[in-house]
PDB file of N, CA and C in Angstrom:
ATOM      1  N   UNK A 651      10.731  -1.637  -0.296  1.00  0.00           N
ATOM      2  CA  UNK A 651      10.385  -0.304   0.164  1.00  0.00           C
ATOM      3  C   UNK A 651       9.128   0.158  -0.573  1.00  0.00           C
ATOM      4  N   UNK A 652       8.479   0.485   0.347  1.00  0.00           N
ATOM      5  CA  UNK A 652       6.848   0.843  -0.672  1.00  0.00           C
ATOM      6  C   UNK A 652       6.999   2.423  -0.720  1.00  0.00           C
ATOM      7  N   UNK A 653       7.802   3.075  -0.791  1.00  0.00           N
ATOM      8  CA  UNK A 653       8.016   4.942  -1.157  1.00  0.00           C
ATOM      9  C   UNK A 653       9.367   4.982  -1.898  1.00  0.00           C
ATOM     10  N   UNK A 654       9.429   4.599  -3.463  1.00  0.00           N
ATOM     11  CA  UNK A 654      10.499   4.388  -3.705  1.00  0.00           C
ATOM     12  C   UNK A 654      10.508   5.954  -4.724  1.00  0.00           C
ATOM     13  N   UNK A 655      11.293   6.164  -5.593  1.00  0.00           N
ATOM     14  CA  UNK A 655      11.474   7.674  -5.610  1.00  0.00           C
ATOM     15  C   UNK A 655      10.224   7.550  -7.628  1.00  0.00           C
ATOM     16  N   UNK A 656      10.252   6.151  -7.985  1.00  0.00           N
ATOM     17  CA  UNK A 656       9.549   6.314  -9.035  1.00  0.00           C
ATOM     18  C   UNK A 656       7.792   6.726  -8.768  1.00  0.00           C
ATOM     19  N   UNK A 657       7.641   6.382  -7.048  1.00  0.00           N
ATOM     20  CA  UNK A 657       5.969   6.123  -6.777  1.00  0.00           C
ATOM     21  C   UNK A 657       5.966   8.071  -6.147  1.00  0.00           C
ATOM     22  N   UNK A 658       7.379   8.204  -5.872  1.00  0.00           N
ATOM     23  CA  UNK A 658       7.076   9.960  -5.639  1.00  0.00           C
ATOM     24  C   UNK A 658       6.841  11.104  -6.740  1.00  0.00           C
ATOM     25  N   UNK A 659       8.079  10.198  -7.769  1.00  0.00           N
ATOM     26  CA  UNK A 659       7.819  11.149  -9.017  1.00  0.00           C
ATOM     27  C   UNK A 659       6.439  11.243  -9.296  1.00  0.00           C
ATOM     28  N   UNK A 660       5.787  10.137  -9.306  1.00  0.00           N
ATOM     29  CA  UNK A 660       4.383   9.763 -10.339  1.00  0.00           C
ATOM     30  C   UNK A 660       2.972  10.622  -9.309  1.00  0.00           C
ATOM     31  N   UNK A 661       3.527  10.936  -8.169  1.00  0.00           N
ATOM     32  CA  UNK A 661       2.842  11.440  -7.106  1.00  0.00           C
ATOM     33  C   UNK A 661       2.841  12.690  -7.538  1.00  0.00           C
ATOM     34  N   UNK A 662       3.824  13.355  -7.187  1.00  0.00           N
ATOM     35  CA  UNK A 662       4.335  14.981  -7.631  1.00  0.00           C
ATOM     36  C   UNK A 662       3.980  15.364  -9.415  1.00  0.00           C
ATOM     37  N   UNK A 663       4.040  14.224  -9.899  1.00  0.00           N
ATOM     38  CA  UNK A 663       3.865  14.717 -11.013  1.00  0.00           C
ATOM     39  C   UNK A 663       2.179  14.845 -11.144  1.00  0.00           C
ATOM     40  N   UNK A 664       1.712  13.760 -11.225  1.00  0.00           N
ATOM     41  CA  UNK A 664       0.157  13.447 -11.049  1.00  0.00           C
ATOM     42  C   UNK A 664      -0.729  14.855  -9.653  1.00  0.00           C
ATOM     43  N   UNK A 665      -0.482  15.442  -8.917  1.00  0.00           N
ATOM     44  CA  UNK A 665      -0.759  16.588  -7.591  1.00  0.00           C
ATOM     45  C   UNK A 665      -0.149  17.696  -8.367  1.00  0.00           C
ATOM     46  N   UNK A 666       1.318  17.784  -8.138  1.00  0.00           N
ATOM     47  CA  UNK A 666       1.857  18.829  -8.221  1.00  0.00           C
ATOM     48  C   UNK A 666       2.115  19.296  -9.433  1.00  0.00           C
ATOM     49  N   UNK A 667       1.322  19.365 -10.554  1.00  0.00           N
ATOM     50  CA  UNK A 667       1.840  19.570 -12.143  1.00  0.00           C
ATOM     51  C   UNK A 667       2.923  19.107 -12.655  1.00  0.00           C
ATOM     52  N   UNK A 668       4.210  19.282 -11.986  1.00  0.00           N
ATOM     53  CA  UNK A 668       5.298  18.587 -12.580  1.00  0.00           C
ATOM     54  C   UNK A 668       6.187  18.311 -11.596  1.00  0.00           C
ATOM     55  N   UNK A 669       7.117  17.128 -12.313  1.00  0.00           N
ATOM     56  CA  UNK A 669       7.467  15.667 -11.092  1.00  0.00           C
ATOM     57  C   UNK A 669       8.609  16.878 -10.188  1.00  0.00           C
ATOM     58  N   UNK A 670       9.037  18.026 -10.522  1.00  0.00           N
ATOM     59  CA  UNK A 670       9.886  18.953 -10.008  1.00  0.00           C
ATOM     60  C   UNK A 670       9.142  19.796  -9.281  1.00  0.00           C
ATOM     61  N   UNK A 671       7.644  19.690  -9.048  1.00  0.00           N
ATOM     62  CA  UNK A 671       6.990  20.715  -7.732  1.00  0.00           C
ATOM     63  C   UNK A 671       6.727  19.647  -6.638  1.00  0.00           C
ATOM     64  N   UNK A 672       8.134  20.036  -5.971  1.00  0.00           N
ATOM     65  CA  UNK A 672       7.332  19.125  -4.536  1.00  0.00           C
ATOM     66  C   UNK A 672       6.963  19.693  -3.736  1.00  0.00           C
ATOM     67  N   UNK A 673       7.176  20.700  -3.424  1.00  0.00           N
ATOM     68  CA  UNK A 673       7.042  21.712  -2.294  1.00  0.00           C
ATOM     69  C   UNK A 673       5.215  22.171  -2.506  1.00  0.00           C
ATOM     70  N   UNK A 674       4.184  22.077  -3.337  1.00  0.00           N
ATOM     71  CA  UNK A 674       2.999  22.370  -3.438  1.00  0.00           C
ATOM     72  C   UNK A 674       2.012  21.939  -2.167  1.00  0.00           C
ATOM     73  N   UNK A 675       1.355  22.351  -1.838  1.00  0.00           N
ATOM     74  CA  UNK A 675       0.463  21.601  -1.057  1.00  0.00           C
ATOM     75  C   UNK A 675      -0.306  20.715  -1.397  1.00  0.00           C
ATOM     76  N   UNK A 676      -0.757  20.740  -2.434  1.00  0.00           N
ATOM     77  CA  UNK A 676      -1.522  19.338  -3.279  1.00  0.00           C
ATOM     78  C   UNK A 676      -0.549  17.874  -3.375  1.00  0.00           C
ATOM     79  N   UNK A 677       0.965  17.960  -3.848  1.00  0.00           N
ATOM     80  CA  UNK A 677       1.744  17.509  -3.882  1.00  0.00           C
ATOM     81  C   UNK A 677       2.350  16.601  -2.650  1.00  0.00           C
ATOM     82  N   UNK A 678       2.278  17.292  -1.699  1.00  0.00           N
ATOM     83  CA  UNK A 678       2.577  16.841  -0.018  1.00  0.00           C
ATOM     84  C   UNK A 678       1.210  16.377   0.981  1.00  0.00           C
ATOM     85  N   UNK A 679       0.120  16.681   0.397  1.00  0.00           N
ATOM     86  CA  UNK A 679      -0.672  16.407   0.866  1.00  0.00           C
ATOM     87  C   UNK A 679      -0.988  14.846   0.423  1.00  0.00           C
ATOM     88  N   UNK A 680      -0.914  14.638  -1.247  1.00  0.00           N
ATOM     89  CA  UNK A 680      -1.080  13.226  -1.866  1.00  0.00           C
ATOM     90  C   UNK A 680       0.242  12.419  -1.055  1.00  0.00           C
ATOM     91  N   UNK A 681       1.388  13.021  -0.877  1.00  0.00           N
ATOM     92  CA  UNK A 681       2.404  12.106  -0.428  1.00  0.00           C
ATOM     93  C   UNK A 681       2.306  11.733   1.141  1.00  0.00           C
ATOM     94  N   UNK A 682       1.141  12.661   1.793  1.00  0.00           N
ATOM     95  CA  UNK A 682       0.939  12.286   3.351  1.00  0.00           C
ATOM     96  C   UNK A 682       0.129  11.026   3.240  1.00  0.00           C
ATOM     97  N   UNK A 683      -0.817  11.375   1.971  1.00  0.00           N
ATOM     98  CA  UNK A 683      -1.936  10.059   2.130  1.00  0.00           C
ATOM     99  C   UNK A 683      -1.491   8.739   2.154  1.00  0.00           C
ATOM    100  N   UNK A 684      -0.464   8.783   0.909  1.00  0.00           N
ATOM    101  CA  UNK A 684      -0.010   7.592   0.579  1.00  0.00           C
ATOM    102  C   UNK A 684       0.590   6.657   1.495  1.00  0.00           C
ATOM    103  N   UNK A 685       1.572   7.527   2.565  1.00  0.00           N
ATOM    104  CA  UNK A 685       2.358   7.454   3.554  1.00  0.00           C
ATOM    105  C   UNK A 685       1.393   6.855   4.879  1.00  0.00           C
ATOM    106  N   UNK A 686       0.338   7.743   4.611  1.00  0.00           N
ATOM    107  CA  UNK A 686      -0.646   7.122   6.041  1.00  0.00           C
ATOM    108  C   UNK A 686      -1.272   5.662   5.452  1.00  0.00           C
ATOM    109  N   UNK A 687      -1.584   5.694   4.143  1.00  0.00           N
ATOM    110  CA  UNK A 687      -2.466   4.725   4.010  1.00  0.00           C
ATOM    111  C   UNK A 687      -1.853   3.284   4.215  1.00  0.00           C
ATOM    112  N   UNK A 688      -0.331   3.584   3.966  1.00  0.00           N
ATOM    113  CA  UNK A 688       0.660   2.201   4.290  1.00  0.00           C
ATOM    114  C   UNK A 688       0.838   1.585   5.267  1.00  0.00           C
ATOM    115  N   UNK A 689       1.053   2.978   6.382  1.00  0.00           N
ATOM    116  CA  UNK A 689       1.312   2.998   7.607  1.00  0.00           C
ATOM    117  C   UNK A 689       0.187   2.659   8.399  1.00  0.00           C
ATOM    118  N   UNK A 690      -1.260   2.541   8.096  1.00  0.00           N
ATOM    119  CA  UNK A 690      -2.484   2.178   8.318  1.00  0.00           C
ATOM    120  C   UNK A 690      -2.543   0.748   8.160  1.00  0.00           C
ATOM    121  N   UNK A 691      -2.530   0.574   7.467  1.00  0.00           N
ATOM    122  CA  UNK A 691      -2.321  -1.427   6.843  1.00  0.00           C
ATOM    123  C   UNK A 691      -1.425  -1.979   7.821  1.00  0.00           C
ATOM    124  N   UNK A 692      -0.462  -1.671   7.755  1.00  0.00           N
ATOM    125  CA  UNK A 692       0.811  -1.446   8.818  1.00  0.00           C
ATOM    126  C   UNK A 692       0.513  -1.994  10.609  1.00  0.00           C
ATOM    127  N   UNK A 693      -0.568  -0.666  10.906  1.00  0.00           N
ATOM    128  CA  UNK A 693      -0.596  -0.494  11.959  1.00  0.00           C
ATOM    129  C   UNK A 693      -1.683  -1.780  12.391  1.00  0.00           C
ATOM    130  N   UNK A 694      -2.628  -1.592  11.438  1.00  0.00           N
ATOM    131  CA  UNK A 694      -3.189  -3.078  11.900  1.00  0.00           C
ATOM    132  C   UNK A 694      -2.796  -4.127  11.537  1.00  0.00           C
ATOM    133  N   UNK A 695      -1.914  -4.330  10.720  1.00  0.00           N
ATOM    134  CA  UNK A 695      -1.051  -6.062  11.015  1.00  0.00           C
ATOM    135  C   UNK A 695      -0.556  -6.093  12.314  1.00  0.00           C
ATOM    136  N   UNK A 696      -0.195  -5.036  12.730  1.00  0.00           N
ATOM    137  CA  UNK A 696       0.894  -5.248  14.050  1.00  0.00           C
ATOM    138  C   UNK A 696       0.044  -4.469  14.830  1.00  0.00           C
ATOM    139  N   UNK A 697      -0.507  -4.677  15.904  1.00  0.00           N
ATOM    140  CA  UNK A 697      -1.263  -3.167  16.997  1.00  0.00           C
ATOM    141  C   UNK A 697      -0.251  -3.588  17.981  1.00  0.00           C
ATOM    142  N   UNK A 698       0.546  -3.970  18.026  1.00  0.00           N
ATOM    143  CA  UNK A 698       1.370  -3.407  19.284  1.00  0.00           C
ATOM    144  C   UNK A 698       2.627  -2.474  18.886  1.00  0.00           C
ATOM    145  N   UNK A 699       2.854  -2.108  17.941  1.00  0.00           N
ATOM    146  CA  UNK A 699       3.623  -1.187  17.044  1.00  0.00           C
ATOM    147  C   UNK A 699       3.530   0.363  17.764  1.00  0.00           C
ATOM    148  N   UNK A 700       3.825   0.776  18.910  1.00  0.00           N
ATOM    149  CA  UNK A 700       3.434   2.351  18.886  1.00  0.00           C
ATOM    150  C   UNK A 700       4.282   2.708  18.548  1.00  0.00           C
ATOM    151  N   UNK A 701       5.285   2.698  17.747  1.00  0.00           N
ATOM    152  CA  UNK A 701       6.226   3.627  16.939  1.00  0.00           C
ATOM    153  C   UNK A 701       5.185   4.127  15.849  1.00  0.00           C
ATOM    154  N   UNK A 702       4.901   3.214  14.871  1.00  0.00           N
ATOM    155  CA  UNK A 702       4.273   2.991  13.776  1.00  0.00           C
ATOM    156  C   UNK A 702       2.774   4.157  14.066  1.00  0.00           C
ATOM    157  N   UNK A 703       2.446   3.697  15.386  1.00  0.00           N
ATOM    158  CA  UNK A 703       0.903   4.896  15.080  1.00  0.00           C
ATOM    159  C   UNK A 703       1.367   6.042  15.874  1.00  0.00           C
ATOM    160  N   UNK A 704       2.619   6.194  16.753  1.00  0.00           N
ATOM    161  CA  UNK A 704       2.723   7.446  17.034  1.00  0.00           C
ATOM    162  C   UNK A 704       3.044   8.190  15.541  1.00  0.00           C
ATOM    163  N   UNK A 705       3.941   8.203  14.661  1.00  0.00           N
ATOM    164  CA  UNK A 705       4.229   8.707  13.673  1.00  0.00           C
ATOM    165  C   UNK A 705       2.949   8.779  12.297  1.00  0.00           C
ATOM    166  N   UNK A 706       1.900   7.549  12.769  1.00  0.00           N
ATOM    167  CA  UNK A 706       0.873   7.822  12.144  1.00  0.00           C
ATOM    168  C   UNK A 706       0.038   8.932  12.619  1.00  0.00           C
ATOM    169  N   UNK A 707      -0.132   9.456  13.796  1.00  0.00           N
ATOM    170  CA  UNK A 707      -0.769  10.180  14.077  1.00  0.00           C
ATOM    171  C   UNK A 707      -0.231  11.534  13.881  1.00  0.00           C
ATOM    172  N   UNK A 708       1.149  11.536  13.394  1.00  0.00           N
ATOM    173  CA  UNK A 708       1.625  13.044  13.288  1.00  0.00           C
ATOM    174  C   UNK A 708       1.551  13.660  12.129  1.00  0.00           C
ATOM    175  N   UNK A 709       1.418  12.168  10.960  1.00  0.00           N
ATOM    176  CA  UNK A 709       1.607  12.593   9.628  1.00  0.00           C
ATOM    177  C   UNK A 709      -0.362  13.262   9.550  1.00  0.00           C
ATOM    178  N   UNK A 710      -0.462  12.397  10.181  1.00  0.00           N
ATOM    179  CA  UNK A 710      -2.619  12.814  10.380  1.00  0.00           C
ATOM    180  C   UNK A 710      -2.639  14.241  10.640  1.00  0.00           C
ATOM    181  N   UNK A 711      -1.933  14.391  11.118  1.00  0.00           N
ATOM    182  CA  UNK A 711      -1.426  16.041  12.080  1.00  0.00           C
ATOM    183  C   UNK A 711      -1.357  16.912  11.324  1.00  0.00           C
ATOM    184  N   UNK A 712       0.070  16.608  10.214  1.00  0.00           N
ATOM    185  CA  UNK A 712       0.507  17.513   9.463  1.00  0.00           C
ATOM    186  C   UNK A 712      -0.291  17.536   8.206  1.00  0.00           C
ATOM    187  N   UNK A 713      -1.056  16.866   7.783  1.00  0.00           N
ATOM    188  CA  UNK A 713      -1.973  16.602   6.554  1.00  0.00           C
ATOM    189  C   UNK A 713      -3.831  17.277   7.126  1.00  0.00           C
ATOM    190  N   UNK A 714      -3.899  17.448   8.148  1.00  0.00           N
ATOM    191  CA  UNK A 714      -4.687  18.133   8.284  1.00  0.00           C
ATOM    192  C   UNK A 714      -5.039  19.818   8.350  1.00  0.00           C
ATOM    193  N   UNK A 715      -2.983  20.440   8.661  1.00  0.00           N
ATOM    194  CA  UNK A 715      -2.642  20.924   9.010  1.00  0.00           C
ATOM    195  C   UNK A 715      -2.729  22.035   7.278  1.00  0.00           C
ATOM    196  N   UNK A 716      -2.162  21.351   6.503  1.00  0.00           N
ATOM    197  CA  UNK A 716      -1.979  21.739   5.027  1.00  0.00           C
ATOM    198  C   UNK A 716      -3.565  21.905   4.586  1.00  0.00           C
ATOM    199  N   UNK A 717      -4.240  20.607   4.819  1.00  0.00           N
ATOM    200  CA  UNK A 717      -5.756  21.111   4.109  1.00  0.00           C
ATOM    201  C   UNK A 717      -6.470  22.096   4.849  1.00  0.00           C
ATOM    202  N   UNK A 718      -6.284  22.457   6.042  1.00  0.00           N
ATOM    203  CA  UNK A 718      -6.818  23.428   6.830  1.00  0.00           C
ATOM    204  C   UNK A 718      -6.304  24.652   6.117  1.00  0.00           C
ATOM    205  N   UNK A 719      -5.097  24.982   5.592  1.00  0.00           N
ATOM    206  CA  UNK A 719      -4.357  26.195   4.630  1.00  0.00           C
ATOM    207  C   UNK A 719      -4.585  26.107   3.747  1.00  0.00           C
ATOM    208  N   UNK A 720      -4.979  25.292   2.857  1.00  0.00           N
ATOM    209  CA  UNK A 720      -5.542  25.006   1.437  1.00  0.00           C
ATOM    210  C   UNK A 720      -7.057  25.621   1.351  1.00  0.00           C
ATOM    211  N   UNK A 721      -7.609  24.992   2.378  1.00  0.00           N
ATOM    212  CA  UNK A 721      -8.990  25.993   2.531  1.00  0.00           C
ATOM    213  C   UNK A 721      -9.113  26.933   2.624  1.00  0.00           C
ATOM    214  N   UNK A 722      -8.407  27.708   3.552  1.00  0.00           N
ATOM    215  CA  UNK A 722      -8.495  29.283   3.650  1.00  0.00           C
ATOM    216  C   UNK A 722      -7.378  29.879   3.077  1.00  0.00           C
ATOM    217  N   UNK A 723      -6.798  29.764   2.123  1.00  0.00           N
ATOM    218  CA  UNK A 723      -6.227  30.103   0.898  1.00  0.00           C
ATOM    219  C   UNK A 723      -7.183  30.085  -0.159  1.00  0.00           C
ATOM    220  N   UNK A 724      -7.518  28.956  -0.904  1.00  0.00           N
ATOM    221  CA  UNK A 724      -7.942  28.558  -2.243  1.00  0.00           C
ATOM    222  C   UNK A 724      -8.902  27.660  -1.720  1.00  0.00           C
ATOM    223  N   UNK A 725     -10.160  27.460  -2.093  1.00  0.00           N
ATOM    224  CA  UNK A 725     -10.856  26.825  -1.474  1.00  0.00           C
ATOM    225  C   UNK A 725     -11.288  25.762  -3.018  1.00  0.00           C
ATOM    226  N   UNK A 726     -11.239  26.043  -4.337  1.00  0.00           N
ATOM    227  CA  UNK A 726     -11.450  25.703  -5.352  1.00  0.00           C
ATOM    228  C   UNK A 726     -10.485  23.859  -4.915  1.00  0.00           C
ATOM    229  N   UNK A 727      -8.974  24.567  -5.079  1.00  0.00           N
ATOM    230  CA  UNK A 727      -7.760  23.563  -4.898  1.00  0.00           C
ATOM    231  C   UNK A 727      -8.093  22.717  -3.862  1.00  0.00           C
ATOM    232  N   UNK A 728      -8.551  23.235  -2.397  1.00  0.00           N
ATOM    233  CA  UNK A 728      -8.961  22.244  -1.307  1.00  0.00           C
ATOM    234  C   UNK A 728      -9.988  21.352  -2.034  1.00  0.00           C
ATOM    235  N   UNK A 729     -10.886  21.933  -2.429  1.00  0.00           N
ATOM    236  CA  UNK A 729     -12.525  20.952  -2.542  1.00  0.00           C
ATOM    237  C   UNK A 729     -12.013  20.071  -3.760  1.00  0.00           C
ATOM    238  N   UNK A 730     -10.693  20.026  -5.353  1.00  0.00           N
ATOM    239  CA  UNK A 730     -10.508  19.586  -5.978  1.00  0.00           C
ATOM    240  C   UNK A 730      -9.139  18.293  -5.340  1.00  0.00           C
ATOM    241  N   UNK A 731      -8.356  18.534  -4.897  1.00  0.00           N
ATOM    242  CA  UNK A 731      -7.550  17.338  -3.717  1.00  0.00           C
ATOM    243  C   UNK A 731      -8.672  16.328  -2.864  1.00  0.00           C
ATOM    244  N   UNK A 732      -9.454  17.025  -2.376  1.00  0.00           N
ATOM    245  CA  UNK A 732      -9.734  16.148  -1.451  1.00  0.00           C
ATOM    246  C   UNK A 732     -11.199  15.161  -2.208  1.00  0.00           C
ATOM    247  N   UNK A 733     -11.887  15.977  -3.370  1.00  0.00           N
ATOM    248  CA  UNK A 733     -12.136  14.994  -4.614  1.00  0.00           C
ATOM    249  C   UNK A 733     -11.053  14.025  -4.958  1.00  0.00           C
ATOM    250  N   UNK A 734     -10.156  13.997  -5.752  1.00  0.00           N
ATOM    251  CA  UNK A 734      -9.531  13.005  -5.949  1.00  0.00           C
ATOM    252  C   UNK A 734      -8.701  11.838  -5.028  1.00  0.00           C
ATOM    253  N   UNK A 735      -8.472  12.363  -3.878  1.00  0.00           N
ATOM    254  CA  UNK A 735      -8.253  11.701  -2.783  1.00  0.00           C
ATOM    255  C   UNK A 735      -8.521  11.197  -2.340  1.00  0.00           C
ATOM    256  N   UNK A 736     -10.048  11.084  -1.999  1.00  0.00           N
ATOM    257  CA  UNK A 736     -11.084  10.399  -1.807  1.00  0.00           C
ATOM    258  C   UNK A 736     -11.040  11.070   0.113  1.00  0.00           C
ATOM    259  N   UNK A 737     -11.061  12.002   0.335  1.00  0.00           N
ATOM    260  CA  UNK A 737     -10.581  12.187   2.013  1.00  0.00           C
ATOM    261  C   UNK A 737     -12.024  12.426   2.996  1.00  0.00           C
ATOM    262  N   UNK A 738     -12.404  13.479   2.120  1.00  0.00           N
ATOM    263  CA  UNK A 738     -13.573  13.462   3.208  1.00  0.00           C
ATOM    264  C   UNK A 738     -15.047  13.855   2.723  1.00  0.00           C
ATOM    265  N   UNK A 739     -16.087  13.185   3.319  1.00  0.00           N
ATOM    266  CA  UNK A 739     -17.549  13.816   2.702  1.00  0.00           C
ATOM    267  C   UNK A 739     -17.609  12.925   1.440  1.00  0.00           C
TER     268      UNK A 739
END
């Protein structure tokens, strides 16, 4: 299993200040990436998989969905996530 609960702690802890904030948007946003970036590798070993990229495309969905609120909330926190993330620009 490549999302096992030690690679979430180290996620939440490393985003979300501590391994007990999961609910942050920094926090869920690192755990969308991780999730897509698997599911990406994933999708091109196999392209006939549309389970695999329908659900890739939703997590794309919902992770765009959070940095779009991160921006027009806190724009400091957006431009510092998506630095370390490596996401966009």
């Amino acid at each position: 299993m490549y999302l096992t609960n030690e690679v979430k702690t180290k996620l939440f802890k490393q985003y979300g200040k501590s391994e007990k904030n999961t609910g942050s948007s920094e926090s869920q946003i690192a755990l969308f990436t991780h999730r897509i970036n698997h599911l990406t590798g994933h999708a091109n070993n196999q392209p006939k998989d549309f389970s695999t990229r329908q659900a890739l495309i939703k997590l794309v969905g919902k992770r765009k969905r959070l940095l779009n609120y991160l921006q027009k909330t806190d724009i400091e926190r957006y431009r510092k996530i998506i630095g370390e993330l490596e996401l966009r620009k």
